[in-house]
C-alpha positions as a Python dict, from the first residue, in 0.01 Angstrom:
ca = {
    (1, 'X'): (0, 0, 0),
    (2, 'X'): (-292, 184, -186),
    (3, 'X'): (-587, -22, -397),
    (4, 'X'): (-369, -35, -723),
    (5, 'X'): (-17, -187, -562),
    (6, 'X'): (-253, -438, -386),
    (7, 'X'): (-454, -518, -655),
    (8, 'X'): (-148, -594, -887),
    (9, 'X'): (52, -752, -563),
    (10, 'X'): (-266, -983, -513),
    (11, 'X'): (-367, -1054, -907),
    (12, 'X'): (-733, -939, -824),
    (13, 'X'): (-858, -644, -966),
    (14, 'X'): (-941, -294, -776),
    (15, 'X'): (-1255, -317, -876),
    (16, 'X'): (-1316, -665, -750),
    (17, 'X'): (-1120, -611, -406),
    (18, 'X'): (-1395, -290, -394),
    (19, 'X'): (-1678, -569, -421),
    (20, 'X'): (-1516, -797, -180),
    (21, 'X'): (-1538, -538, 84),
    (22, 'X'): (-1871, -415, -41),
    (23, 'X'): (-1991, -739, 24),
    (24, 'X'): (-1807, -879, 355),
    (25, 'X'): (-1620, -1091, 215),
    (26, 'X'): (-1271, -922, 322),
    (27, 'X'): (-1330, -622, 583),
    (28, 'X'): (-1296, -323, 513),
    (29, 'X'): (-983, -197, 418),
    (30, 'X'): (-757, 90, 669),
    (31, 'X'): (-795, 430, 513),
    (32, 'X'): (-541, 697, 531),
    (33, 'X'): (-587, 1088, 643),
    (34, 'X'): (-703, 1144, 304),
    (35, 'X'): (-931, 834, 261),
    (36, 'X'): (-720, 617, 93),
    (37, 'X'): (-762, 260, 111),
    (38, 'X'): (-454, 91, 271),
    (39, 'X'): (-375, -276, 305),
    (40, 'X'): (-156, -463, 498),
    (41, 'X'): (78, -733, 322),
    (42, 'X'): (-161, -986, 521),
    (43, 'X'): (-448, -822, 344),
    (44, 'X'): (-296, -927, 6),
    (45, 'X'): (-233, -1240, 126),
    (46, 'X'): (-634, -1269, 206),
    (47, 'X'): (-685, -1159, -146),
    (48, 'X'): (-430, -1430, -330),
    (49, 'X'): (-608, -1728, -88),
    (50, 'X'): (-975, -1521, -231),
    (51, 'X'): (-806, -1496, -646),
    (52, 'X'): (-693, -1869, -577),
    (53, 'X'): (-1022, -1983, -435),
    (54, 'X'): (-1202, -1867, -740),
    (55, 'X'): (-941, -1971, -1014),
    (56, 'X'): (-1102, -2314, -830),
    (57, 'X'): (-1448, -2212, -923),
    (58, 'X'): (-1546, -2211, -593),
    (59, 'X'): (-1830, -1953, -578),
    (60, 'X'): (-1820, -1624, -314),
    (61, 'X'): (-2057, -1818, -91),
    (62, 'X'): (-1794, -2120, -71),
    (63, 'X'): (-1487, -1880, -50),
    (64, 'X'): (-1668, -1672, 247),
    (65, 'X'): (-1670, -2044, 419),
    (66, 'X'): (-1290, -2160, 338),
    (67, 'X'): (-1193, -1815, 453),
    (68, 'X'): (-1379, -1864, 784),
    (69, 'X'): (-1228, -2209, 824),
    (70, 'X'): (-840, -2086, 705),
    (71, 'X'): (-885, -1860, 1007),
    (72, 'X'): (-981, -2106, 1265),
    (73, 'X'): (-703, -2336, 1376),
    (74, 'X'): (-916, -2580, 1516),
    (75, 'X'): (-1129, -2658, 1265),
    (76, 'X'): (-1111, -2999, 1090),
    (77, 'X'): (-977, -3070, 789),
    (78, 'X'): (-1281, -3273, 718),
    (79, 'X'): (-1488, -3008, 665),
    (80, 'X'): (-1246, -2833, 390),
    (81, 'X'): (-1202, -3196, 255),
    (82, 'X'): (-1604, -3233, 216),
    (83, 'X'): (-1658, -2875, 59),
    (84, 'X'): (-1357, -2968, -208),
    (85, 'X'): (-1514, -3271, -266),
    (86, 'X'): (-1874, -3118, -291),
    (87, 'X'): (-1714, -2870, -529),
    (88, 'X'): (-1552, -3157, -762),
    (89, 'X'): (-1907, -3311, -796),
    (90, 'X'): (-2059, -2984, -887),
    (91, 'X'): (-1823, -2934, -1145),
    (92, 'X'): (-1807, -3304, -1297),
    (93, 'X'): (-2200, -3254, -1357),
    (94, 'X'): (-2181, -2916, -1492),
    (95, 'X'): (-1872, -3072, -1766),
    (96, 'X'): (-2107, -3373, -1839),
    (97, 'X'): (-2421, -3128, -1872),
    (98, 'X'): (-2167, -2863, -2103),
    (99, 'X'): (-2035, -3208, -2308),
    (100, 'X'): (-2454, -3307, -2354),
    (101, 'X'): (-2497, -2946, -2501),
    (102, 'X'): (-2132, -2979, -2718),
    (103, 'X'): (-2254, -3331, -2872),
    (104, 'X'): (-2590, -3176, -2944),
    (105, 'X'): (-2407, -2871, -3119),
    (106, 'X'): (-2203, -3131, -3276),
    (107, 'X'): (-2487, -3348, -3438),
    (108, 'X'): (-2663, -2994, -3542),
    (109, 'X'): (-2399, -2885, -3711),
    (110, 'X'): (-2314, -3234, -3902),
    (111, 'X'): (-2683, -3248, -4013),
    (112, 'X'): (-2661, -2845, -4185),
    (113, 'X'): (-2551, -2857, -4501),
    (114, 'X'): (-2386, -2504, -4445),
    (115, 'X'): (-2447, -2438, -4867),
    (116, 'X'): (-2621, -2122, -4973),
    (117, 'X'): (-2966, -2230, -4935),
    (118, 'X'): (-3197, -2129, -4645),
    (119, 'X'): (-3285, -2431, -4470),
    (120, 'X'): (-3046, -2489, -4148),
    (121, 'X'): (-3168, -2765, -3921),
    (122, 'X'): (-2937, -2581, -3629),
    (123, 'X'): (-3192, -2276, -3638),
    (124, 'X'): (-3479, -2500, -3670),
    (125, 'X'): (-3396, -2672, -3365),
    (126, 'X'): (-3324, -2357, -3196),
    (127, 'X'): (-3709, -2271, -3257),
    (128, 'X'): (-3842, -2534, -3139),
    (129, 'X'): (-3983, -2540, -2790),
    (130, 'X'): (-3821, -2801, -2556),
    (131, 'X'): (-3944, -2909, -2195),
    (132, 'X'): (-3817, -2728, -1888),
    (133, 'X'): (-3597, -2948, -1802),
    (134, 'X'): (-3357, -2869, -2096),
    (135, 'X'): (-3395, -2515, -2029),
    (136, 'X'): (-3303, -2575, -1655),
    (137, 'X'): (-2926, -2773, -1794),
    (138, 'X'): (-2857, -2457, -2059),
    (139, 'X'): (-2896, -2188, -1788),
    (140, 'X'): (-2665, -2403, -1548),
    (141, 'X'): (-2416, -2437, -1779),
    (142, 'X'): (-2409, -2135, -1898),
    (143, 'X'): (-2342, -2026, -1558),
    (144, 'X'): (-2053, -2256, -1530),
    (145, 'X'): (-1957, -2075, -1896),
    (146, 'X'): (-1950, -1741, -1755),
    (147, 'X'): (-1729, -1883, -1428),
    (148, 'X'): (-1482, -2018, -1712),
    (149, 'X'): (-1492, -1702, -1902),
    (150, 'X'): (-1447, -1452, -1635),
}
C-alpha cells in the first residue's frame, strides 16, 4: 500500500510516518519501480503500536525503546513495567505543575475586576520578573501542553 492508504490504515499522518523514517524510528519504507513508498500490513501495524505509544505521551525517545523491547521476545516485562511506571510519574508532576499554573490563573483572574478601567492585576503579574525556577515549571508544562494539543 502507498504512504496515503497506510497513513489512513495506521491513523498517523504521511507526513509524520515521513519523520519516523527520517529519523529511525521505523526503517525505511520498500519503494516501488517508480519510487513509491510501499508498506507491508506489518509496517502499519508498527505505525498503530508508534500512534498508540504517543496517544500515551510517551515521547519518540521512549517509543524508539518500547519498539526495541516489542521486538525482542526475551526481554522482561519488568523493564516495559518500569518505563510505564517512569512515564506515569512524569506525567503526575507535569498535571500537578499545569494545576499550580491553573490555580495561579485562577486567583489572577478573581483579583481583576475585568470593568473598563486600565488596571488588571493579571498583566501586572505577567510583568513582573519571577525567579528561575518558575520559569523552569512554565516551559515544562507548556511542553506537556503542546503533547496534549498535538
Amino acid at each position: 500500500m502507498n504512504i496515503g492508504e497506510a497513513a489512513r490504515a495506521s491513523g498517523v499522518s504521511a507526513k509524520m510516518i515521513r519523520y519516523y523514517e527520517q529519523t529511525g524510528l521505523i526503517p525505511p519504507a520498500a519503494r516501488t519501480a517508480a519510487g513509491y513508498r510501499s508498506y507491508s500490513e506489518e509496517n502499519v501495524h508498527v505505525l498503530r503500536f508508534i500512534r498508540r505509544a504517543r496517544d500515551l505521551g510517551f515521547s519518540i525517545a521512549k517509543i524508539a525503546n518500547l519498539l526495541q523491547l516489542w521486538r525482542d521476545r526475551n526481554r522482561h516485562s519488568a523493564k516495559v513495567k518500569r518505563i510505564a511506571e517512569a512515564h506515569i510519574a512524569e506525567l503526575r508532576r507535569k498535571i500537578e505543575e499545569l494545576e499550580q499554573i491553573a490555580a495561579t490563573l485562577e486567583h489572577l483572574a478573581a483579583s481583576c475586576s475585568g470593568d473598563n478601567r486600565p488596571e488588571c492585576p493579571i498583566l501586572a503579574d505577567l510583568e513582573t520578573p519571577r525567579a528561575g525556577p518558575a520559569r523552569t515549571k512554565w516551559k515544562r508544562s507548556r511542553g506537556l501542553v503542546g503533547a496534549i494539543l498535538s
